[in-house]
Coordinates of N, CA and C in Angstrom, one line a residue:
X1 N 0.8 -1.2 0.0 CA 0.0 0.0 0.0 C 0.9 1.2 0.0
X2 N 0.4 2.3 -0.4 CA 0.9 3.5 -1.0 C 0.4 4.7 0.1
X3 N 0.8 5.3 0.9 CA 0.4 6.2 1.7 C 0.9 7.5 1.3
X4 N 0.3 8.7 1.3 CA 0.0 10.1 1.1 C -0.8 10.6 2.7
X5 N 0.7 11.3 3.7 CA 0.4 11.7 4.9 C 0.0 13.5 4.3
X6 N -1.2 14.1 4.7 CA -0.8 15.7 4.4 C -0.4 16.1 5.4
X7 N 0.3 16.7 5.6 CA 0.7 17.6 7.3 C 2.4 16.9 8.1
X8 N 3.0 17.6 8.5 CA 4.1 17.1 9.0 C 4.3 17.5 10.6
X9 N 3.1 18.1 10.8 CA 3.5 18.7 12.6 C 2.6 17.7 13.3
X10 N 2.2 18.1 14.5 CA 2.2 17.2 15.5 C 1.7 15.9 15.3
X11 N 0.7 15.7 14.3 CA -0.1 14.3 13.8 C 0.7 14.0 13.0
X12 N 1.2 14.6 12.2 CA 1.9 13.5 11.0 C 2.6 13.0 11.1
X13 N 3.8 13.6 12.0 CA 5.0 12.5 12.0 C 4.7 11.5 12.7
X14 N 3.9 11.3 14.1 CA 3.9 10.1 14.5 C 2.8 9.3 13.5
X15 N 2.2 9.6 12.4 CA 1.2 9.0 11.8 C 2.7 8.1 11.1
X16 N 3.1 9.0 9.7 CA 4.3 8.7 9.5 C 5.2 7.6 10.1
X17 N 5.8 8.0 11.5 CA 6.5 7.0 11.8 C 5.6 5.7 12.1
X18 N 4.6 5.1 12.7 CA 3.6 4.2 12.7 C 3.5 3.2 11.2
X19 N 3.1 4.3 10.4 CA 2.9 3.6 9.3 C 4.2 3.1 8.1
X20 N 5.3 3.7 8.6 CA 6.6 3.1 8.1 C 7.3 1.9 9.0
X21 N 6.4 1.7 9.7 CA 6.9 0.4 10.4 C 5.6 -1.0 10.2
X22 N 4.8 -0.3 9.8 CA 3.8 -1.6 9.0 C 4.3 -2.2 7.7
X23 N 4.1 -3.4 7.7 CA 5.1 -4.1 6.7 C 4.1 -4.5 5.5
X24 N 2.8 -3.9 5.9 CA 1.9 -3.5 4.6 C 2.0 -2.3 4.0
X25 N 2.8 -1.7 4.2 CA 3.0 -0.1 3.5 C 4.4 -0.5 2.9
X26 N 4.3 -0.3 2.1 CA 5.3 0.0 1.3 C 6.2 1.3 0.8
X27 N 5.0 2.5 0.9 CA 5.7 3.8 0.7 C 4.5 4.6 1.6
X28 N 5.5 5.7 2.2 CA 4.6 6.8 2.6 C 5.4 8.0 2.0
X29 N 4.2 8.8 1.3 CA 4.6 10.2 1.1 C 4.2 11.3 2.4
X30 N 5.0 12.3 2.2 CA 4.8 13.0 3.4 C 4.9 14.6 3.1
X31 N 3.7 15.1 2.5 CA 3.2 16.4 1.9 C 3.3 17.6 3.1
X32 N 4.0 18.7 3.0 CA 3.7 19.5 4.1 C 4.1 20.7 2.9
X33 N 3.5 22.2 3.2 CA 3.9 23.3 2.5 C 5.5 23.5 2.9
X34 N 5.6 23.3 4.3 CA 7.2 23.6 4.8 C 7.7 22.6 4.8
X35 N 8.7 22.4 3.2 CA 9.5 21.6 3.5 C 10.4 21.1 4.2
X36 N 11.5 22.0 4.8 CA 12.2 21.7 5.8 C 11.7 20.9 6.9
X37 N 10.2 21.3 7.3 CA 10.0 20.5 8.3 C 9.2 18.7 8.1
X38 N 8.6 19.2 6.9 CA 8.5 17.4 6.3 C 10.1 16.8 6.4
X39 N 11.1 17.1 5.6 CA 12.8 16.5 5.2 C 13.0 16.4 7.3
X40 N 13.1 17.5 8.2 CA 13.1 17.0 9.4 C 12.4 15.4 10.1
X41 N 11.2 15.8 9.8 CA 10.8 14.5 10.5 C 10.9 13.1 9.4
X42 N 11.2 13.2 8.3 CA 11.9 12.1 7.5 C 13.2 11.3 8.4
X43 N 13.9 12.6 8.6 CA 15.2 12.3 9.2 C 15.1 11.5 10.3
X44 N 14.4 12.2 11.1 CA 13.7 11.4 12.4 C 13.4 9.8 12.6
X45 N 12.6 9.8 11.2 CA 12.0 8.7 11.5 C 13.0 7.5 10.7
X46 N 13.9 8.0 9.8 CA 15.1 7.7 9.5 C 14.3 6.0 8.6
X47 N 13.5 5.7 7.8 CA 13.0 4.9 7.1 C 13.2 5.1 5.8
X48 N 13.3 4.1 4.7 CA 13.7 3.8 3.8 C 12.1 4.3 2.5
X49 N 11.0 3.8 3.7 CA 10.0 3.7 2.9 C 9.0 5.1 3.0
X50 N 10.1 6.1 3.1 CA 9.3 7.6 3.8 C 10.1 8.8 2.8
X51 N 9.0 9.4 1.9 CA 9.6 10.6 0.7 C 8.6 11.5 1.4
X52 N 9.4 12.7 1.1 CA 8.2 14.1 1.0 C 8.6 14.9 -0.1
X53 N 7.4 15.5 -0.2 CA 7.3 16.2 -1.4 C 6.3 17.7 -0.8
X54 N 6.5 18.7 -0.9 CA 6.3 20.0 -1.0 C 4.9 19.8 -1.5
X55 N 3.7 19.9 -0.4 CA 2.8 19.9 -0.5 C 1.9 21.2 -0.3
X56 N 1.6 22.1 -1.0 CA -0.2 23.3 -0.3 C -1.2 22.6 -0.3
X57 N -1.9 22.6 0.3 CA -2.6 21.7 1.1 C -4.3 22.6 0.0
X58 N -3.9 23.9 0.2 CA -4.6 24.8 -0.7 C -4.9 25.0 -2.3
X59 N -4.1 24.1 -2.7 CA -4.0 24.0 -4.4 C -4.2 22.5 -4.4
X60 N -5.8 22.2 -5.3 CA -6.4 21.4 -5.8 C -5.0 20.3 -6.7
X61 N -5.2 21.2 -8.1 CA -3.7 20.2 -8.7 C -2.9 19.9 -8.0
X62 N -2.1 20.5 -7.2 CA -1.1 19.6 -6.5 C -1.5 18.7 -5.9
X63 N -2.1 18.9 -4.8 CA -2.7 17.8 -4.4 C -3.1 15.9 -5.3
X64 N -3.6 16.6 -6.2 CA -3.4 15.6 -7.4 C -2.7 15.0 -7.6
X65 N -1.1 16.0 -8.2 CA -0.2 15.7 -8.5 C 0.4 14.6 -7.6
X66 N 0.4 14.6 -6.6 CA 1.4 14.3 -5.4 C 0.7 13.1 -4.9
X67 N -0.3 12.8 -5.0 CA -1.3 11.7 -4.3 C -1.6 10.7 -5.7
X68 N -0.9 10.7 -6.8 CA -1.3 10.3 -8.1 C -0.6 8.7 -7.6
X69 N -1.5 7.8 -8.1 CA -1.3 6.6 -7.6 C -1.0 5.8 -6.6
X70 N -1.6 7.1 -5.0 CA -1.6 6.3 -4.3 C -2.8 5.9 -3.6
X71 N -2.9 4.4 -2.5 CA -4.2 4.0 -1.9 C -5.1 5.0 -1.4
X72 N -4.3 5.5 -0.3 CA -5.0 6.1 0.7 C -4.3 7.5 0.9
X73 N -5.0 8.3 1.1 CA -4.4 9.8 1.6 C -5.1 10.0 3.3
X74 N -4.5 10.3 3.7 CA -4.4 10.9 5.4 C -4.3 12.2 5.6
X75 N -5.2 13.2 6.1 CA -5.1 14.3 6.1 C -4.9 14.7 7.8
X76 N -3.9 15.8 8.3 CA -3.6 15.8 9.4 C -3.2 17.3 9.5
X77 N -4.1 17.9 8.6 CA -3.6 19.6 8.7 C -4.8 20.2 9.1
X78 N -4.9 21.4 8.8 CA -6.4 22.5 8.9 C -7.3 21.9 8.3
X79 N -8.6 22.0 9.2 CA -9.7 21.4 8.3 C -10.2 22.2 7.2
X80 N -9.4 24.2 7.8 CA -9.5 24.8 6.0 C -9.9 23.7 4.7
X81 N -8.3 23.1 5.1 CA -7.9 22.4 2.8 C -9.1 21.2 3.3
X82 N -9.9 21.2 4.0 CA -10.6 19.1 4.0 C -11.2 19.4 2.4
X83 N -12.3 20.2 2.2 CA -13.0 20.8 1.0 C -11.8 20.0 -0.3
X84 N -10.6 20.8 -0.7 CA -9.3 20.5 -1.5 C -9.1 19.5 -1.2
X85 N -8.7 18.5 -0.2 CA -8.3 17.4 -0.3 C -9.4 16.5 -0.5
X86 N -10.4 16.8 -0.2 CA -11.7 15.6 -0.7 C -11.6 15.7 -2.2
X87 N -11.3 16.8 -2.7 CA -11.5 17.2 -4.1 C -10.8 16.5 -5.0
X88 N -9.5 16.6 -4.4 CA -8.3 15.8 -5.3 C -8.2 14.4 -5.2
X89 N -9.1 13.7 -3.7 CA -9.2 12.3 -3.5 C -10.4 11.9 -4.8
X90 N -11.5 12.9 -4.8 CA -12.6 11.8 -5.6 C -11.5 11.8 -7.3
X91 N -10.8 13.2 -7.5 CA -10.5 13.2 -8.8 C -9.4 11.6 -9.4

């Protein structure tokens, strides 16, 4: 399975680290606007099966972009983007 975490602060990384230690995941992406702080808790969690990608949580296409072929998306930011991220899930 293919995971797309959105958010990298307080929910995401432990979501992140949890789910890079299930041996049914195979990849987790890890979408945050602030990259540095996604690449930080990557570091952290120091897993093979953990990428981030420069995520706005506010722009429909990206969201797209970034979640394109994966199972499941996890949302763990403002419930602002929920609207946008439902968007880019049904698309």
């Amino acid at each position: 399975m293919k995971v797309l975490v959105i958010g990298a602060g307080a929910q995401g990384g432990p979501c992140v680290s949890i789910l890079s230690k299930d041996p049914d995941v195979k990849e987790v992406i890890l979408g945050d606007v602030d990259i540095d702080l996604a690449n930080k808790v990557k570091s952290k969690i120091d897993s093979p099966k953990v990428t981030v990608q420069e995520l706005n949580a506010g722009n429909v296409d990206q969201i797209k972009r970034v979640a394109k072929g994966v199972d499941v998306i996890i949302t763990l930011t403002l419930t602002e983007f929920n609207d946008n991220i439902m968007k880019a899930a049904l698309a």
